[in-house]
Tab-separated table of C-alpha atoms in Angstrom:
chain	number	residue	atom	x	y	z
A	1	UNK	CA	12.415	-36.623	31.386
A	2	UNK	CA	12.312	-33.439	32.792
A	3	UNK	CA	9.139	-31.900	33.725
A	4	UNK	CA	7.613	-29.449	31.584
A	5	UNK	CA	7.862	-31.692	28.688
A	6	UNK	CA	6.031	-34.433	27.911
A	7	UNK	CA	5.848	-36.161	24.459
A	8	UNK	CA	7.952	-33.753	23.108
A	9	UNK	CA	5.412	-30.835	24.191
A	10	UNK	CA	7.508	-27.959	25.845
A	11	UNK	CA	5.034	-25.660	27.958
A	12	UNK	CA	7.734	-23.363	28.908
A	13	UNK	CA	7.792	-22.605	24.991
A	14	UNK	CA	3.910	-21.833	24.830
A	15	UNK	CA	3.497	-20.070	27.713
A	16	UNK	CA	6.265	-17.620	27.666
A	17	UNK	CA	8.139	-17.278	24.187
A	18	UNK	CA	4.853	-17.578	22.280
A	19	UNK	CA	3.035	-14.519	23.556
A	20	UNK	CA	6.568	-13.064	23.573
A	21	UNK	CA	6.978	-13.707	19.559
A	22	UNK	CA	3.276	-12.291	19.310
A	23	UNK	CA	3.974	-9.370	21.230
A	24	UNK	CA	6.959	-8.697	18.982
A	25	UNK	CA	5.087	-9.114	15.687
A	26	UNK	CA	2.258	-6.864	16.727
A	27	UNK	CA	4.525	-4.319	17.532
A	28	UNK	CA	6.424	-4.721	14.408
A	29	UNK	CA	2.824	-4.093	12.589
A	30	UNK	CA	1.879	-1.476	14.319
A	31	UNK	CA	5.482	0.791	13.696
A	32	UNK	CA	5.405	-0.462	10.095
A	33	UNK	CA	1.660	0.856	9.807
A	34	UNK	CA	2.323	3.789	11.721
A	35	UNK	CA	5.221	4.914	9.629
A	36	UNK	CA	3.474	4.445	6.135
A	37	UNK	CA	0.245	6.516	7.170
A	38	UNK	CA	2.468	9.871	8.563
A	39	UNK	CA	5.208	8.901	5.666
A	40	UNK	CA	2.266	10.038	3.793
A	41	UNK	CA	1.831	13.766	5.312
A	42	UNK	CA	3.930	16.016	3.790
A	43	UNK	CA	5.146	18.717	6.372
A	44	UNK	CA	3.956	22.580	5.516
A	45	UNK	CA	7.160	23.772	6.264
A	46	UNK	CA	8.359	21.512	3.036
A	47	UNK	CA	11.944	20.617	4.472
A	48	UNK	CA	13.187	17.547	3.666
A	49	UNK	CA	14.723	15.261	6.689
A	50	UNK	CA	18.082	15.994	5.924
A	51	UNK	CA	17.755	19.594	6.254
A	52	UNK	CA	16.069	19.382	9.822
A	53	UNK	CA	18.922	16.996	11.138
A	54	UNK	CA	21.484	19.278	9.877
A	55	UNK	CA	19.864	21.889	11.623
A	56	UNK	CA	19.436	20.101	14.636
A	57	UNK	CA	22.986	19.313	15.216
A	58	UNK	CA	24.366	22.519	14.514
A	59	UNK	CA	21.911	23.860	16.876
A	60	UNK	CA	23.017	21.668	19.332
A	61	UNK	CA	26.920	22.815	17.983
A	62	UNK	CA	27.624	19.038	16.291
A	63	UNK	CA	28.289	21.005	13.034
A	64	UNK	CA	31.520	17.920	12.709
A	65	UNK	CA	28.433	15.419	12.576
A	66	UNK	CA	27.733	14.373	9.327
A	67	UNK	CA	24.071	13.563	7.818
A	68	UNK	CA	24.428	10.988	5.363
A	69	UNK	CA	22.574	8.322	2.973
A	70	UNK	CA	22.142	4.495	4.106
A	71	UNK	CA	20.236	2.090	2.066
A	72	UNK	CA	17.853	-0.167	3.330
A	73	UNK	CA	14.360	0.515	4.937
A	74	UNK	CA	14.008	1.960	8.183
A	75	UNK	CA	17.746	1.703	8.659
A	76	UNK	CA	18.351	5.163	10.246
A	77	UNK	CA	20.996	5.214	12.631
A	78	UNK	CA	23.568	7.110	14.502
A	79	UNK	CA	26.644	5.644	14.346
A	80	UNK	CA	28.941	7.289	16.979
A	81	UNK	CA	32.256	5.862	15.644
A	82	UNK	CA	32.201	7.848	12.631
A	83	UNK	CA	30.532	10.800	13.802
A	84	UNK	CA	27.642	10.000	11.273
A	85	UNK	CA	23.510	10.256	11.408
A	86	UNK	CA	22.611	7.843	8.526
A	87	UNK	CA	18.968	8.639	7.065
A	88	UNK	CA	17.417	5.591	4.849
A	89	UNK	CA	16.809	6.737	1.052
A	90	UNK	CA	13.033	7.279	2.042
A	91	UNK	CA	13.889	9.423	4.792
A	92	UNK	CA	17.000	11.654	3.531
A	93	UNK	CA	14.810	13.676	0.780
A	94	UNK	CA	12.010	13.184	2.349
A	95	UNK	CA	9.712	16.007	3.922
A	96	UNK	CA	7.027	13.655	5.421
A	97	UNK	CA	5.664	13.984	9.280
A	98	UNK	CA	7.370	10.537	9.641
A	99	UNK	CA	10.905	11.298	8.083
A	100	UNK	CA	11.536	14.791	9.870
A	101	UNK	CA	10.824	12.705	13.408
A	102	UNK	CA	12.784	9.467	12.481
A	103	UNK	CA	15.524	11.837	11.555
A	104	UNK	CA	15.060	13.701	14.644
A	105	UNK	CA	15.236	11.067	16.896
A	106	UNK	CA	18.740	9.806	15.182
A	107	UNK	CA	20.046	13.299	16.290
A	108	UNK	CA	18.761	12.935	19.259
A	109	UNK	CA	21.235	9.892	19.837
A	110	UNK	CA	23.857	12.417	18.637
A	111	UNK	CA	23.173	14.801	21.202
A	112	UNK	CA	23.141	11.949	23.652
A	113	UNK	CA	26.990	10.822	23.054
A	114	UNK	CA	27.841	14.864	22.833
A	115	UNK	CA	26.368	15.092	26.230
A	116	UNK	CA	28.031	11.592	27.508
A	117	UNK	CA	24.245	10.511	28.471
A	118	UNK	CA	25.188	7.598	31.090
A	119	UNK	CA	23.100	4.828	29.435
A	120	UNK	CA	24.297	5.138	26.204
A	121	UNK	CA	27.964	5.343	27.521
A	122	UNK	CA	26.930	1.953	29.217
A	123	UNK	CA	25.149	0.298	26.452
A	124	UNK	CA	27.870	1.078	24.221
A	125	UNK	CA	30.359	-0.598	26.930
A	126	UNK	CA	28.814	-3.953	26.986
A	127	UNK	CA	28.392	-4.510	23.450
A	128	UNK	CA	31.165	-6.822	23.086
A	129	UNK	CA	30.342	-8.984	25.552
A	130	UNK	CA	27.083	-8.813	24.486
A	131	UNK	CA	27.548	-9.919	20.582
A	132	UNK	CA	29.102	-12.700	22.522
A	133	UNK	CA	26.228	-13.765	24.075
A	134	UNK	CA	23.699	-13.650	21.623
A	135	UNK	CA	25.959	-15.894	19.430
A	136	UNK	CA	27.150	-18.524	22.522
A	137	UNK	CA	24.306	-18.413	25.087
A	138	UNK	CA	21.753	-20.757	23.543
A	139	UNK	CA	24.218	-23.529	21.902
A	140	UNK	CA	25.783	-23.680	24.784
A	141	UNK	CA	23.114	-23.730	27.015
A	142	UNK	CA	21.428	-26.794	24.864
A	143	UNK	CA	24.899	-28.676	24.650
A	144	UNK	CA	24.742	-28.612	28.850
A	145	UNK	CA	21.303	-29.845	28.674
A	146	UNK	CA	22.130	-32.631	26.242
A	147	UNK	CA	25.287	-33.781	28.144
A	148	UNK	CA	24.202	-32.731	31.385
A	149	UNK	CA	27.029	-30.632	32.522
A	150	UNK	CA	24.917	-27.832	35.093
A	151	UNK	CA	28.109	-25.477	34.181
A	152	UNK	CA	27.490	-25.049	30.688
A	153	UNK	CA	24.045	-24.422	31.075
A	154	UNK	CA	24.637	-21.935	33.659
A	155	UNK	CA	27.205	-20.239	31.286
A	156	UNK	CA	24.632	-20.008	28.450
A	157	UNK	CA	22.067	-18.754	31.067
A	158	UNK	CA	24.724	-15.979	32.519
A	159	UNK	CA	25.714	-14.966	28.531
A	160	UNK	CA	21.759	-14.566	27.657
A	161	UNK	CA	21.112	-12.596	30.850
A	162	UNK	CA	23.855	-9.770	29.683
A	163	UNK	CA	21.519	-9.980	26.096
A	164	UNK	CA	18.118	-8.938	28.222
A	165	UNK	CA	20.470	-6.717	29.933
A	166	UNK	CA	21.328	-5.272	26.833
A	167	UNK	CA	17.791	-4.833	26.150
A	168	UNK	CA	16.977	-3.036	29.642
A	169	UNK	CA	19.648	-0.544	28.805
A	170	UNK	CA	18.138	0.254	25.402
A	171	UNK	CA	14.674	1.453	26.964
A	172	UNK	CA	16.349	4.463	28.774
A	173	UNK	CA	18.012	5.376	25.371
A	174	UNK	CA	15.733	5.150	22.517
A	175	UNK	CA	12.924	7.328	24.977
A	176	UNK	CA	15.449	9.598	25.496
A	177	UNK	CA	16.591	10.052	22.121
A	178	UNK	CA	12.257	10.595	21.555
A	179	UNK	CA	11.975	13.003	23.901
A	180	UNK	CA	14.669	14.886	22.824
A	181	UNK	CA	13.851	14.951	19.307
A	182	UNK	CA	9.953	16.121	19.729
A	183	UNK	CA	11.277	18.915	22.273
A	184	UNK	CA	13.576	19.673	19.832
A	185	UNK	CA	10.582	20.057	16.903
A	186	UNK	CA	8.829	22.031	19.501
A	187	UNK	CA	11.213	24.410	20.569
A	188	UNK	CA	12.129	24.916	17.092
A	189	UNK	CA	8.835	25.072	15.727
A	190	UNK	CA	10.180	22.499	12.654
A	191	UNK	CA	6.509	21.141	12.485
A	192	UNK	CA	3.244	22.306	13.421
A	193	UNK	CA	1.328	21.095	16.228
A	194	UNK	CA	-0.635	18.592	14.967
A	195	UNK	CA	2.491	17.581	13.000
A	196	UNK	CA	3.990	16.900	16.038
A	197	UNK	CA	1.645	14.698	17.279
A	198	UNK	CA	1.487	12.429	14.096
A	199	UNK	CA	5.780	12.492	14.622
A	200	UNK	CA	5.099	11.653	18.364
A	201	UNK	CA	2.659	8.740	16.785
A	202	UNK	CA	5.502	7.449	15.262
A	203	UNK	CA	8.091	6.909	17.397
A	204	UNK	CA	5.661	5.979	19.955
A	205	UNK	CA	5.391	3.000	17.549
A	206	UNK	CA	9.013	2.236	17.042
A	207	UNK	CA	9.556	2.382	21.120
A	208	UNK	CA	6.980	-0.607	21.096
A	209	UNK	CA	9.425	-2.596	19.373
A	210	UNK	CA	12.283	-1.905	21.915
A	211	UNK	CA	9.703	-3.061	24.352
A	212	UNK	CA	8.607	-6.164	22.681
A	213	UNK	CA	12.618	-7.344	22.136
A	214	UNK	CA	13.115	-7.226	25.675
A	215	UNK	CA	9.895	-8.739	26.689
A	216	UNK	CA	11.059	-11.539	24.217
A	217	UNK	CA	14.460	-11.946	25.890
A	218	UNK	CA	13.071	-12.026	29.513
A	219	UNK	CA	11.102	-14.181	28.551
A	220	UNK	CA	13.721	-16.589	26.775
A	221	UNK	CA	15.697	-15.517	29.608
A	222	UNK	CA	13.056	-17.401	32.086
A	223	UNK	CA	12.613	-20.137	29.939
A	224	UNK	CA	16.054	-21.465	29.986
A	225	UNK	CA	16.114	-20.508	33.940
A	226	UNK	CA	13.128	-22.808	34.387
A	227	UNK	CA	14.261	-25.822	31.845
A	228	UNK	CA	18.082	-25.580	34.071
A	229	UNK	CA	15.533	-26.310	37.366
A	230	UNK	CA	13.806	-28.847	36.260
A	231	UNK	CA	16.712	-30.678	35.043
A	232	UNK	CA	18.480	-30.373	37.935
């Protein structure tokens, strides 16, 4: 039986994936909390979200980017494909503190493909091959372990590494995209300053998630390394 587990009791699961699952759900609260307090402060300037990202990106000459409706909660996105910055239903005719910097943040990931910002060009790159390792790591991984071939464990290890990877990337990307959007508010004086701060609240709070998903794959990440050792 390989160490680490005894009677069925995997430490490698407590120790690392467990405060890594925590860390994720706290972060999850605290965005989800965050957003529904500044969702609640309605900007003096009265524009709705969809106004400031449409004046965001032709201020930043994207006037070919389209602002458009997605359903779903907290679903903003930019998808760079189509050329499109999707806005939830909450967000799109909203005027809220939160809307006008979760919709400012999506351009910001506009401006960032306009601009060929390196980490985005390489997170967009290894997409593929990461979709294929989020799907094949772990099953394969656990069908090495079970049979004991070292090579299929090592494969499922290699796939999950380009997931944390993946996650690394992101970091660089989503801050970016932050700091562009509140220097764009600024600049443009599209809230006030205290606004800003509440809109700087707020995707403070979302970052936390980006943080917590690649805490939880580094730490997944170990935990396979470590169950592969003591195997071996």
């Amino acid at each position: 039986m390989p160490n680490g587990y005894y009677y069925g009791f995997d430490y490698t699961w407590y120790l690392l994936v467990l405060p890594a699952f925590l860390l994720a759900l706290w972060a999850q609260f605290r965005v989800q909390s965050t957003y529904a307090k500044y969702s609640g402060v309605r900007s003096v300037r009265g524009r709705t979200a969809a106004e400031v990202a449409r004046q965001i990106l032709d201020d930043h000459g994207l006037g070919y980017v389209q602002v458009d409706r997605i359903g779903g909660k907290l679903t903003d996105n930019y998808d760079p494909r189509s050329n499109i910055v999707h806005l939830s239903q909450e967000v799109y005719d909203s005027s809220s503190i939160a809307a006008i910097g979760v919709a400012a943040h999506e351009c910001g990931h506009a401006v960032q493909h306009a601009e060929e910002y390196g980490p985005l060009k390489l997170r967009s790159a290894i997409i593929p091959i990461t979709n294929i390792g989020s799907s094949l790591s772990i099953p394969l991984f656990f069908i090495g372990l079970l049979f004991n071939f070292s090579i299929l464990m090592n494969i499922g290890i290699l796939l999950f590494g380009l997931v944390a990877l993946f996650q690394l990337i992101t970091l660089p990307v989503e801050f970016n995209a932050s700091r562009r959007a509140l220097s764009t508010i600024g600049e443009r004086g599209l809230l006030t300053d205290d606004e800003t701060r509440g809109a700087k609240k707020v995707l403070s709070a979302a970052a936390l998630t980006y943080v917590a998903a690649l805490a939880s794959s580094l730490a997944q990440l170990l935990r396979l390394v470590l169950i592969s050792r003591r195997r071996n």
